[in-house]
Amino acid sequence: MTSAPQQLSPGFPTVVKRKIASISLGWVLVAFTEAAAYTTLGASIARQQGPAWVLVTAVVAIAVTVVVSRSGYITGAGLAADLYRAVGETFSRAKLSWFTESNRALAGDVAGRTIPSLMSVPAHQLQTLLVAPLLPVLLVIGVWIVGDGWLAAVVAVLIGVAFAAQVAAQRSLARADAARGRSEHEAHESAFEFLDHLELLRSALGNRHAVDRLTDRWEAQAQALRNTNRATATAAFLATAVSVLPVLGIILWGAVTGGYDSSVLLATAILALRASAPLEAFALAALSVNDLRHAVTRLGTIVNAPDLPEPSRPGAIRGHVIEFERLSHSPVLSDVSAVLPEGSTVIVEGPTGSGKSTLLSLLLRFDDPDEGRVLLGGADLRDMHHAQLMEHVAYVPQHPDVFSGTLAENIRLGDPAASDDAVIDAARRAALGEVIARSPLGVHQEAGHRGANLSGGERQRVAIARALLKNAPVLVLDEATSALDAQAERTVVESIAATRGTVVLVTHRSSEIWQPSLRITLSGESDRPHA
């Protein structure tokens, strides 16, 4: 009478599977005890027996239902905690190259909406998925016990007809709801895109048209929701109409055959009416069933995100020489080899799309190369724990993250134990002196939401100050000074040079200010370094 519940992804925690299995058995027991109670009631009416056994089975059924329902709510709360823990663990080990705009939107949707919605599965959805299809089958057996095989056959056939009608309605509902799910996800992606590029959209299209693309997505989402609501209404109406079919069948069969006592017909009619009732509940819950299928799929995509395996015993680092050994990484890098001496300044250059940022991402182990190795201090990055690698490397991207909070809090991410004096020193070395001076709060002034109080160049300087405070032996810069004026860039370059660490950078500006000791020129073919 329903398809089997969506199988949990292999990536789901074992404890989640166990909890779902346990509460599922509980709801199966609820169906059996309720069917037993109704069958006992029917037998008591048909055979004009006393109410003692009816009361006993009713009390047992009620007690089991109460216990399982309460357990469902408790399990739901624990389920959410387990899933959040699983998602958090996935985020901590997933390769950073997986976090595309689409997957980031999906991750936000899963954390903010999907997991909270799954809290209701043990107490509500499982009841519909298990009790609704199982109870009619058990009550048909009850009709056979109370009446006879012919009455049971009549009820079974008419429930089958009702089920066929439900299948047709639900197939239409499933199509409508799948379209709703797609449009909802596209709307989430467009919202992220709009927020990330708000300034560009307003400057290019104006305030009125900046939201056109997002509005179109919202309108498509609203239309898909209206289509789903119409399909849901049709399914609900059909469920109500067909729920009386088994009862009418018993009445007509009794009238045609004339061989049944009125008490038997009354008893079997009660059983038939209860047997058809879950069909309506199932139809009304069809939307939530489809939502559950989408939710499990989305959650499975997150918890099965590709990760970068870490060794049980990390390799030892001896010095900070960086080696690229015949690196190839689809679609841009092919046979890249280079040795970057400790303390060198290395410019990675090449035309757009030649793989400059990809090479830096491999050095940071955001991903593993398709072929070849990246070594730091003689150790393959794949033989190092991520935390171990991050102790030796600092990274500043072109569009750095600046979090809500003060400048000091953002800079101190480079070294949480740093004193205020050390933070201020790093800020000044990153050419933030004027920014500090413009507020009486100095380095403790608010950066604003995602650095809204700062210009693009100031956000870059905050990230550079963070890296200077970390004082890692290797500094990786990906267009990290693109928004700086000439004076600020000079100050930053001098501060970085004074650290005497290894610097690997990509820049579209003149690289002479960096006085590089090595260049890696990428062309998309076999790439080699040159001095």
Short mmCIF file of C-alpha atoms in Angstrom, two decimals:
data_model
loop_
_atom_site.label_atom_id
_atom_site.label_comp_id
_atom_site.label_asym_id
_atom_site.label_seq_id
_atom_site.Cartn_x
_atom_site.Cartn_y
_atom_site.Cartn_z
CA MET A 1 0.00 0.00 0.00
CA THR A 2 3.08 2.16 0.04
CA SER A 3 6.58 1.96 -1.23
CA ALA A 4 9.25 1.03 1.23
CA PRO A 5 10.83 3.93 3.10
CA GLN A 6 13.87 5.42 1.45
CA GLN A 7 16.86 3.31 2.47
CA LEU A 8 19.32 5.20 4.59
CA SER A 9 22.57 5.99 2.84
CA PRO A 10 25.57 3.85 3.81
CA GLY A 11 27.18 7.06 5.03
CA PHE A 12 24.60 7.48 7.80
CA PRO A 13 25.85 6.84 11.33
CA THR A 14 25.18 3.32 12.59
CA VAL A 15 23.50 4.73 15.68
CA VAL A 16 20.95 6.52 13.46
CA LYS A 17 20.13 3.30 11.61
CA ARG A 18 19.69 1.47 14.92
CA LYS A 19 17.36 4.12 16.30
CA ILE A 20 15.24 4.11 13.15
CA ALA A 21 15.11 0.30 13.16
CA SER A 22 14.09 0.17 16.84
CA ILE A 23 11.29 2.69 16.53
CA SER A 24 10.13 1.01 13.29
CA LEU A 25 9.66 -2.27 15.16
CA GLY A 26 7.69 -0.32 17.74
CA TRP A 27 5.26 1.00 15.12
CA VAL A 28 4.87 -2.50 13.66
CA LEU A 29 3.89 -3.66 17.15
CA VAL A 30 1.37 -0.79 17.33
CA ALA A 31 -0.26 -2.02 14.11
CA PHE A 32 -0.53 -5.59 15.43
CA THR A 33 -1.97 -4.59 18.81
CA GLU A 34 -4.51 -2.21 17.24
CA ALA A 35 -5.58 -4.86 14.72
CA ALA A 36 -5.93 -7.37 17.57
CA ALA A 37 -8.08 -4.91 19.55
CA TYR A 38 -10.41 -4.23 16.61
CA THR A 39 -10.65 -7.91 15.71
CA THR A 40 -11.55 -8.73 19.33
CA LEU A 41 -14.20 -5.99 19.24
CA GLY A 42 -15.63 -7.37 16.01
CA ALA A 43 -15.69 -10.92 17.36
CA SER A 44 -17.41 -9.71 20.54
CA ILE A 45 -20.14 -7.97 18.50
CA ALA A 46 -20.62 -10.84 16.05
CA ARG A 47 -20.78 -13.51 18.76
CA GLN A 48 -22.43 -11.32 21.39
CA GLN A 49 -19.69 -11.93 23.94
CA GLY A 50 -18.79 -9.90 27.02
CA PRO A 51 -16.50 -6.85 26.88
CA ALA A 52 -13.68 -8.20 29.09
CA TRP A 53 -11.28 -9.20 26.31
CA VAL A 54 -12.20 -6.10 24.32
CA LEU A 55 -11.11 -3.94 27.26
CA VAL A 56 -7.90 -5.92 27.77
CA THR A 57 -6.80 -5.69 24.13
CA ALA A 58 -7.83 -2.03 23.93
CA VAL A 59 -5.77 -1.16 27.02
CA VAL A 60 -2.77 -3.04 25.62
CA ALA A 61 -3.08 -1.29 22.24
CA ILE A 62 -3.38 2.14 23.87
CA ALA A 63 -0.42 1.48 26.18
CA VAL A 64 1.79 0.30 23.31
CA THR A 65 0.80 3.31 21.19
CA VAL A 66 1.57 5.76 24.01
CA VAL A 67 4.95 4.17 24.75
CA VAL A 68 5.99 4.05 21.09
CA SER A 69 4.79 7.61 20.43
CA ARG A 70 6.75 8.94 23.42
CA SER A 71 9.80 6.97 22.32
CA GLY A 72 9.37 8.46 18.85
CA TYR A 73 9.62 12.01 20.17
CA ILE A 74 12.67 11.18 22.29
CA THR A 75 14.28 9.35 19.39
CA GLY A 76 13.60 12.32 17.09
CA ALA A 77 15.56 14.67 19.33
CA GLY A 78 18.45 12.21 19.53
CA LEU A 79 18.27 11.64 15.78
CA ALA A 80 18.76 15.34 15.08
CA ALA A 81 21.78 15.47 17.39
CA ASP A 82 23.33 12.42 15.69
CA LEU A 83 22.75 13.85 12.21
CA TYR A 84 24.20 17.24 13.12
CA ARG A 85 27.23 15.44 14.53
CA ALA A 86 27.57 13.40 11.33
CA VAL A 87 27.28 16.51 9.14
CA GLY A 88 29.83 18.32 11.29
CA GLU A 89 32.27 15.44 10.97
CA THR A 90 31.70 15.41 7.21
CA PHE A 91 32.40 19.13 6.94
CA SER A 92 35.59 18.71 8.94
CA ARG A 93 37.03 16.10 6.57
CA ALA A 94 35.41 16.86 3.18
CA LYS A 95 37.78 18.06 0.49
CA LEU A 96 37.46 21.81 0.05
CA SER A 97 37.13 21.44 -3.71
CA TRP A 98 33.72 19.83 -3.02
CA PHE A 99 32.35 23.06 -1.53
CA THR A 100 31.05 24.53 -4.78
CA GLU A 101 28.33 27.18 -4.75
CA SER A 102 25.71 24.50 -5.35
CA ASN A 103 26.99 22.25 -2.56
CA ARG A 104 27.31 25.18 -0.15
CA ALA A 105 23.65 26.03 -0.79
CA LEU A 106 22.76 22.38 -0.24
CA ALA A 107 24.77 22.26 2.99
CA GLY A 108 23.00 25.34 4.35
CA ASP A 109 19.61 23.89 3.43
CA VAL A 110 20.40 20.54 5.07
CA ALA A 111 21.68 22.12 8.29
CA GLY A 112 18.92 24.73 8.52
CA ARG A 113 15.85 22.83 7.31
CA THR A 114 16.38 19.19 6.42
CA ILE A 115 17.70 17.91 9.75
CA PRO A 116 15.04 19.74 11.83
CA SER A 117 12.37 18.26 9.57
CA LEU A 118 13.78 14.76 10.11
CA MET A 119 13.17 15.09 13.85
CA SER A 120 9.52 14.22 13.17
CA VAL A 121 10.33 10.97 11.34
CA PRO A 122 10.31 8.58 14.34
CA ALA A 123 7.11 9.96 15.85
CA HIS A 124 5.09 10.77 12.71
CA GLN A 125 6.39 9.69 9.30
CA LEU A 126 7.24 6.15 10.40
CA GLN A 127 3.76 5.78 11.83
CA THR A 128 2.31 6.64 8.43
CA LEU A 129 4.79 4.55 6.47
CA LEU A 130 4.40 1.42 8.60
CA VAL A 131 1.04 1.46 10.38
CA ALA A 132 -0.95 2.79 7.40
CA PRO A 133 -0.10 -0.08 5.01
CA LEU A 134 0.15 -2.83 7.63
CA LEU A 135 -3.10 -2.21 9.55
CA PRO A 136 -5.47 -2.79 6.56
CA VAL A 137 -3.77 -6.12 5.79
CA LEU A 138 -4.16 -7.27 9.39
CA LEU A 139 -7.79 -6.10 9.55
CA VAL A 140 -8.65 -8.00 6.36
CA ILE A 141 -7.47 -11.08 8.25
CA GLY A 142 -9.71 -9.91 11.11
CA VAL A 143 -12.70 -9.73 8.74
CA TRP A 144 -11.98 -13.31 7.71
CA ILE A 145 -11.88 -14.38 11.39
CA VAL A 146 -15.08 -12.53 12.34
CA GLY A 147 -17.02 -13.18 9.13
CA ASP A 148 -15.75 -15.50 6.43
CA GLY A 149 -13.43 -15.68 3.45
CA TRP A 150 -15.95 -14.11 1.06
CA LEU A 151 -16.37 -11.00 3.17
CA ALA A 152 -12.59 -10.78 3.56
CA ALA A 153 -12.19 -11.11 -0.21
CA VAL A 154 -14.73 -8.33 -0.85
CA VAL A 155 -12.93 -6.01 1.58
CA ALA A 156 -9.51 -6.90 0.16
CA VAL A 157 -10.61 -6.27 -3.45
CA LEU A 158 -12.20 -2.92 -2.66
CA ILE A 159 -9.19 -1.81 -0.62
CA GLY A 160 -7.09 -2.80 -3.62
CA VAL A 161 -9.28 -0.63 -5.87
CA ALA A 162 -8.92 2.25 -3.42
CA PHE A 163 -5.17 1.69 -3.36
CA ALA A 164 -4.97 1.76 -7.18
CA ALA A 165 -6.78 5.09 -7.17
CA GLN A 166 -4.32 6.37 -4.57
CA VAL A 167 -1.36 5.24 -6.68
CA ALA A 168 -2.60 7.27 -9.65
CA ALA A 169 -3.09 10.36 -7.49
CA GLN A 170 0.24 9.95 -5.74
CA ARG A 171 2.12 9.48 -9.00
CA SER A 172 0.86 12.90 -10.09
CA LEU A 173 1.70 14.27 -6.65
CA ALA A 174 5.24 12.83 -6.79
CA ARG A 175 5.91 14.52 -10.14
CA ALA A 176 4.63 17.85 -8.88
CA ASP A 177 6.60 17.60 -5.66
CA ALA A 178 9.83 16.64 -7.44
CA ALA A 179 9.50 19.81 -9.52
CA ARG A 180 8.86 21.75 -6.31
CA GLY A 181 12.03 20.31 -4.74
CA ARG A 182 14.13 21.31 -7.75
CA SER A 183 12.72 24.83 -7.87
CA GLU A 184 13.25 25.23 -4.13
CA HIS A 185 16.92 24.26 -4.44
CA GLU A 186 17.39 26.62 -7.40
CA ALA A 187 15.84 29.43 -5.34
CA HIS A 188 18.31 28.74 -2.51
CA GLU A 189 21.21 28.85 -4.97
CA SER A 190 19.98 32.13 -6.43
CA ALA A 191 19.63 33.63 -2.95
CA PHE A 192 23.25 32.72 -2.12
CA GLU A 193 24.36 34.10 -5.49
CA PHE A 194 22.46 37.35 -4.91
CA LEU A 195 23.93 37.89 -1.44
CA ASP A 196 27.47 37.04 -2.57
CA HIS A 197 27.35 39.43 -5.56
CA LEU A 198 24.97 42.11 -4.29
CA GLU A 199 27.28 45.05 -5.02
CA LEU A 200 28.02 43.86 -8.56
CA LEU A 201 24.36 43.20 -9.38
CA ARG A 202 23.24 46.60 -8.11
CA SER A 203 26.00 48.47 -9.89
CA ALA A 204 25.49 46.61 -13.17
CA LEU A 205 21.70 46.29 -13.24
CA GLY A 206 20.46 48.92 -10.80
CA ASN A 207 18.41 48.43 -7.65
CA ARG A 208 15.24 47.56 -9.56
CA HIS A 209 16.66 44.85 -11.81
CA ALA A 210 19.30 43.43 -9.47
CA VAL A 211 16.76 41.03 -8.01
CA ASP A 212 15.17 39.98 -11.32
CA ARG A 213 16.89 36.59 -11.46
CA LEU A 214 16.09 35.88 -7.82
CA THR A 215 12.48 37.00 -8.28
CA ASP A 216 12.09 34.68 -11.28
CA ARG A 217 13.33 31.77 -9.15
CA TRP A 218 10.89 32.67 -6.38
CA GLU A 219 8.00 32.88 -8.84
CA ALA A 220 8.93 29.48 -10.28
CA GLN A 221 9.09 28.09 -6.75
CA ALA A 222 5.65 29.54 -5.95
CA GLN A 223 4.15 28.05 -9.14
CA ALA A 224 5.66 24.65 -8.35
CA LEU A 225 4.20 24.87 -4.85
CA ARG A 226 0.76 25.70 -6.27
CA ASN A 227 0.97 22.67 -8.58
CA THR A 228 1.91 20.49 -5.62
CA ASN A 229 -0.97 21.85 -3.54
CA ARG A 230 -3.44 21.05 -6.34
CA ALA A 231 -2.12 17.51 -6.61
CA THR A 232 -2.31 17.13 -2.82
CA ALA A 233 -5.93 18.35 -2.78
CA THR A 234 -6.86 15.84 -5.49
CA ALA A 235 -5.25 13.00 -3.55
CA ALA A 236 -7.01 14.03 -0.32
CA PHE A 237 -10.44 14.22 -2.03
CA LEU A 238 -9.93 10.84 -3.64
CA ALA A 239 -8.92 9.32 -0.31
CA THR A 240 -12.14 10.50 1.32
CA ALA A 241 -14.27 9.25 -1.57
CA VAL A 242 -12.79 5.75 -1.67
CA SER A 243 -12.60 5.23 2.10
CA VAL A 244 -16.26 4.13 2.21
CA LEU A 245 -15.93 1.57 -0.61
CA PRO A 246 -15.17 -1.45 1.63
CA VAL A 247 -18.15 -0.67 3.90
CA LEU A 248 -20.48 -0.29 0.93
CA GLY A 249 -19.14 -3.55 -0.45
CA ILE A 250 -19.98 -5.43 2.76
CA ILE A 251 -23.49 -3.96 2.84
CA LEU A 252 -24.14 -4.84 -0.81
CA TRP A 253 -22.63 -8.33 -0.44
CA GLY A 254 -24.79 -8.98 2.61
CA ALA A 255 -27.90 -7.73 0.83
CA VAL A 256 -27.21 -9.83 -2.27
CA THR A 257 -26.37 -13.07 -0.46
CA GLY A 258 -28.74 -12.65 2.48
CA GLY A 259 -26.86 -15.24 4.48
CA TYR A 260 -25.27 -13.08 7.18
CA ASP A 261 -26.53 -12.08 10.57
CA SER A 262 -26.80 -8.33 11.07
CA SER A 263 -24.33 -8.47 13.97
CA VAL A 264 -21.70 -10.07 11.68
CA LEU A 265 -22.24 -7.42 9.00
CA LEU A 266 -21.99 -4.67 11.62
CA ALA A 267 -18.78 -6.14 13.06
CA THR A 268 -17.12 -6.61 9.67
CA ALA A 269 -18.25 -3.13 8.56
CA ILE A 270 -16.48 -1.65 11.60
CA LEU A 271 -13.32 -3.54 10.70
CA ALA A 272 -13.59 -2.52 7.02
CA LEU A 273 -14.10 1.12 7.95
CA ARG A 274 -10.99 1.08 10.14
CA ALA A 275 -9.06 -0.77 7.43
CA SER A 276 -9.80 1.96 4.87
CA ALA A 277 -9.07 4.85 7.22
CA PRO A 278 -5.25 4.69 6.84
CA LEU A 279 -5.65 5.22 3.09
CA GLU A 280 -6.79 8.77 3.76
CA ALA A 281 -3.93 9.33 6.21
CA PHE A 282 -1.50 7.97 3.66
CA ALA A 283 -2.83 10.28 0.92
CA LEU A 284 -2.65 13.34 3.16
CA ALA A 285 0.89 12.37 4.17
CA ALA A 286 2.05 11.78 0.60
CA LEU A 287 3.63 15.21 0.43
CA SER A 288 5.61 14.60 3.61
CA VAL A 289 6.66 11.20 2.27
CA ASN A 290 8.05 12.85 -0.84
CA ASP A 291 9.72 15.47 1.33
CA LEU A 292 11.26 12.67 3.36
CA ARG A 293 12.64 11.05 0.22
CA HIS A 294 14.18 14.35 -0.89
CA ALA A 295 15.50 15.03 2.61
CA VAL A 296 17.21 11.65 2.85
CA THR A 297 18.72 12.14 -0.61
CA ARG A 298 20.01 15.61 0.26
CA LEU A 299 21.39 14.45 3.59
CA GLY A 300 23.01 11.45 1.93
CA THR A 301 24.73 13.78 -0.54
CA ILE A 302 26.21 15.72 2.37
CA VAL A 303 27.33 12.85 4.60
CA ASN A 304 28.84 11.05 1.60
CA ALA A 305 30.80 14.09 0.42
CA PRO A 306 34.23 13.03 -0.88
CA ASP A 307 36.94 13.42 1.71
CA LEU A 308 40.70 13.31 1.83
CA PRO A 309 41.95 10.26 3.73
CA GLU A 310 44.41 10.88 6.52
CA PRO A 311 47.13 8.47 7.66
CA SER A 312 46.98 6.71 11.01
CA ARG A 313 50.61 7.72 11.62
CA PRO A 314 51.60 11.06 10.05
CA GLY A 315 54.96 11.43 8.36
CA ALA A 316 57.74 13.56 9.83
CA ILE A 317 58.63 16.92 8.27
CA ARG A 318 62.30 17.84 7.89
CA GLY A 319 62.58 21.49 6.91
CA HIS A 320 60.17 23.27 4.58
CA VAL A 321 61.38 22.56 1.06
CA ILE A 322 58.35 22.20 -1.24
CA GLU A 323 58.45 19.70 -4.09
CA PHE A 324 55.99 19.19 -6.93
CA GLU A 325 56.66 15.80 -8.50
CA ARG A 326 55.07 15.34 -11.95
CA LEU A 327 51.73 16.77 -10.87
CA SER A 328 48.72 16.27 -13.10
CA HIS A 329 45.22 17.31 -12.14
CA SER A 330 42.29 17.42 -14.53
CA PRO A 331 41.49 19.52 -16.41
CA VAL A 332 44.34 22.05 -16.33
CA LEU A 333 47.56 20.74 -14.76
CA SER A 334 49.81 18.34 -16.63
CA ASP A 335 53.21 17.05 -15.54
CA VAL A 336 54.20 19.95 -13.27
CA SER A 337 57.52 19.49 -11.48
CA ALA A 338 59.38 22.02 -9.32
CA VAL A 339 61.51 22.30 -6.20
CA LEU A 340 60.89 25.38 -4.04
CA PRO A 341 63.82 25.97 -1.66
CA GLU A 342 63.11 26.94 1.91
CA GLY A 343 62.86 30.72 2.26
CA SER A 344 62.32 31.33 -1.45
CA THR A 345 59.75 33.63 -3.03
CA VAL A 346 57.99 31.85 -5.88
CA ILE A 347 55.69 33.42 -8.46
CA VAL A 348 53.18 31.09 -10.14
CA GLU A 349 52.25 32.64 -13.47
CA GLY A 350 50.43 31.77 -16.64
CA PRO A 351 47.36 32.69 -18.68
CA THR A 352 43.86 32.55 -17.26
CA GLY A 353 42.73 28.96 -16.85
CA SER A 354 46.23 27.50 -16.85
CA GLY A 355 45.85 26.10 -13.33
CA LYS A 356 47.56 28.64 -11.06
CA SER A 357 44.93 28.52 -8.32
CA THR A 358 44.63 24.77 -8.80
CA LEU A 359 48.35 24.36 -8.09
CA LEU A 360 48.01 26.41 -4.90
CA SER A 361 44.99 24.36 -3.84
CA LEU A 362 47.04 21.17 -4.21
CA LEU A 363 49.80 22.71 -2.09
CA LEU A 364 47.18 23.45 0.58
CA ARG A 365 45.70 19.98 0.05
CA PHE A 366 42.25 21.20 -0.76
CA ASP A 367 42.34 18.20 -3.09
CA ASP A 368 44.76 15.43 -4.03
CA PRO A 369 46.38 15.40 -7.49
CA ASP A 370 45.24 12.86 -10.05
CA GLU A 371 48.89 11.93 -10.55
CA GLY A 372 52.15 12.87 -8.88
CA ARG A 373 52.98 14.11 -5.39
CA VAL A 374 53.29 17.29 -3.36
CA LEU A 375 55.95 17.12 -0.65
CA LEU A 376 56.67 19.46 2.24
CA GLY A 377 59.90 18.88 4.12
CA GLY A 378 60.25 15.52 2.39
CA ALA A 379 56.80 14.30 3.50
CA ASP A 380 53.99 13.60 1.04
CA LEU A 381 50.99 15.75 1.95
CA ARG A 382 48.86 12.60 1.80
CA ASP A 383 50.96 11.24 4.68
CA MET A 384 50.20 14.26 6.86
CA HIS A 385 47.24 15.13 9.03
CA HIS A 386 45.45 18.25 7.86
CA ALA A 387 46.04 19.94 11.22
CA GLN A 388 49.76 19.13 10.92
CA LEU A 389 49.90 20.71 7.46
CA MET A 390 48.06 23.83 8.62
CA GLU A 391 50.64 24.35 11.37
CA HIS A 392 53.22 24.96 8.64
CA VAL A 393 51.15 26.87 6.09
CA ALA A 394 49.20 30.15 6.07
CA TYR A 395 46.87 31.06 3.23
CA VAL A 396 45.38 34.34 2.01
CA PRO A 397 42.89 34.14 -0.90
CA GLN A 398 41.80 36.97 -3.17
CA HIS A 399 38.42 37.21 -1.44
CA PRO A 400 39.20 36.41 2.21
CA ASP A 401 36.63 35.66 4.87
CA VAL A 402 36.14 38.37 7.47
CA PHE A 403 33.74 37.35 10.20
CA SER A 404 31.34 39.40 12.29
CA GLY A 405 33.27 40.74 15.27
CA THR A 406 36.18 43.06 15.87
CA LEU A 407 39.33 43.48 13.83
CA ALA A 408 41.28 41.95 16.71
CA GLU A 409 39.05 38.88 16.81
CA ASN A 410 39.48 38.37 13.07
CA ILE A 411 43.25 38.82 13.14
CA ARG A 412 43.64 36.65 16.24
CA LEU A 413 42.34 33.66 14.27
CA GLY A 414 45.95 33.35 13.11
CA ASP A 415 47.08 32.78 16.70
CA PRO A 416 44.29 32.55 19.30
CA ALA A 417 46.81 32.94 22.14
CA ALA A 418 48.32 36.18 20.79
CA SER A 419 48.35 39.29 22.97
CA ASP A 420 46.75 42.58 21.95
CA ASP A 421 50.21 44.02 21.31
CA ALA A 422 51.02 41.17 18.91
CA VAL A 423 47.69 41.66 17.13
CA ILE A 424 48.29 45.40 16.77
CA ASP A 425 51.82 44.78 15.49
CA ALA A 426 50.53 42.33 12.85
CA ALA A 427 47.83 44.82 11.84
CA ARG A 428 50.36 47.62 11.37
CA ARG A 429 52.67 45.35 9.35
CA ALA A 430 49.68 44.62 7.12
CA ALA A 431 49.15 48.36 6.48
CA LEU A 432 46.09 48.60 8.73
CA GLY A 433 47.46 51.55 10.71
CA GLU A 434 45.02 54.04 9.17
CA VAL A 435 42.08 51.71 9.79
CA ILE A 436 43.05 51.34 13.45
CA ALA A 437 43.46 55.10 13.83
CA ARG A 438 40.04 56.02 12.47
CA SER A 439 38.21 54.69 15.54
CA PRO A 440 38.85 55.31 19.23
CA LEU A 441 38.37 51.57 19.68
CA GLY A 442 41.41 50.94 17.52
CA VAL A 443 41.89 47.28 16.71
CA HIS A 444 38.77 46.46 18.73
CA GLN A 445 36.41 48.25 16.33
CA GLU A 446 33.69 46.18 14.67
CA ALA A 447 34.38 44.76 11.22
CA GLY A 448 30.66 44.45 10.49
CA HIS A 449 28.73 41.52 9.06
CA ARG A 450 31.19 39.62 6.87
CA GLY A 451 33.48 42.67 7.01
CA ALA A 452 30.82 45.10 5.75
CA ASN A 453 32.53 48.02 7.52
CA LEU A 454 35.73 47.43 5.54
CA SER A 455 36.66 47.98 1.93
CA GLY A 456 37.85 45.13 -0.25
CA GLY A 457 41.48 46.11 0.24
CA GLU A 458 41.01 46.41 4.01
CA ARG A 459 39.51 42.93 4.15
CA GLN A 460 42.56 41.63 2.28
CA ARG A 461 44.85 43.39 4.76
CA VAL A 462 42.97 41.85 7.71
CA ALA A 463 43.59 38.41 6.19
CA ILE A 464 47.26 39.25 5.60
CA ALA A 465 47.59 40.42 9.22
CA ARG A 466 46.06 37.12 10.28
CA ALA A 467 48.70 35.25 8.27
CA LEU A 468 51.52 37.42 9.62
CA LEU A 469 50.36 36.75 13.17
CA LYS A 470 50.34 33.02 12.48
CA ASN A 471 53.95 33.31 11.28
CA ALA A 472 53.86 29.96 9.45
CA PRO A 473 57.01 28.86 7.58
CA VAL A 474 55.09 28.76 4.28
CA LEU A 475 52.79 31.56 3.09
CA VAL A 476 50.47 31.00 0.13
CA LEU A 477 48.96 34.09 -1.52
CA ASP A 478 46.33 33.85 -4.26
CA GLU A 479 45.86 37.39 -5.63
CA ALA A 480 46.02 38.47 -1.98
CA THR A 481 47.04 42.08 -2.77
CA SER A 482 44.82 42.67 -5.81
CA ALA A 483 42.74 45.35 -4.03
CA LEU A 484 45.66 47.16 -2.36
CA ASP A 485 47.05 50.50 -3.45
CA ALA A 486 50.75 50.76 -4.29
CA GLN A 487 51.83 52.08 -0.88
CA ALA A 488 49.88 49.44 1.05
CA GLU A 489 51.22 46.69 -1.21
CA ARG A 490 54.79 47.90 -0.64
CA THR A 491 54.27 47.81 3.13
CA VAL A 492 52.80 44.31 2.96
CA VAL A 493 55.58 42.98 0.72
CA GLU A 494 58.26 44.35 3.04
CA SER A 495 56.55 42.82 6.08
CA ILE A 496 56.27 39.44 4.40
CA ALA A 497 59.88 39.55 3.22
CA ALA A 498 61.00 40.23 6.80
CA THR A 499 59.52 36.90 7.95
CA ARG A 500 62.11 35.07 5.80
CA GLY A 501 59.64 32.26 5.16
CA THR A 502 58.74 30.58 1.89
CA VAL A 503 56.23 32.59 -0.13
CA VAL A 504 54.24 31.07 -3.00
CA LEU A 505 51.99 33.54 -4.76
CA VAL A 506 49.82 34.26 -7.75
CA THR A 507 49.48 37.88 -8.84
CA HIS A 508 48.30 39.64 -11.97
CA ARG A 509 50.16 42.78 -10.98
CA SER A 510 53.81 43.40 -11.68
CA SER A 511 55.71 40.76 -9.75
CA GLU A 512 58.97 42.70 -9.57
CA ILE A 513 58.05 44.21 -6.21
CA TRP A 514 58.26 40.70 -4.76
CA GLN A 515 61.78 40.10 -6.09
CA PRO A 516 61.01 36.43 -6.80
CA SER A 517 63.77 33.86 -6.65
CA LEU A 518 61.79 31.40 -8.77
CA ARG A 519 58.95 31.41 -11.26
CA ILE A 520 56.64 28.57 -12.21
CA THR A 521 55.10 29.29 -15.59
CA LEU A 522 52.00 27.23 -16.36
CA SER A 523 50.74 26.75 -19.87
CA GLY A 524 48.47 23.73 -19.53
CA GLU A 525 51.15 21.50 -21.05
CA SER A 526 54.28 20.12 -19.37
CA ASP A 527 55.15 22.93 -16.97
CA ARG A 528 58.58 23.58 -15.49
CA PRO A 529 60.00 26.25 -13.18
CA HIS A 530 62.71 28.72 -14.08
CA ALA A 531 64.70 31.24 -12.08
#
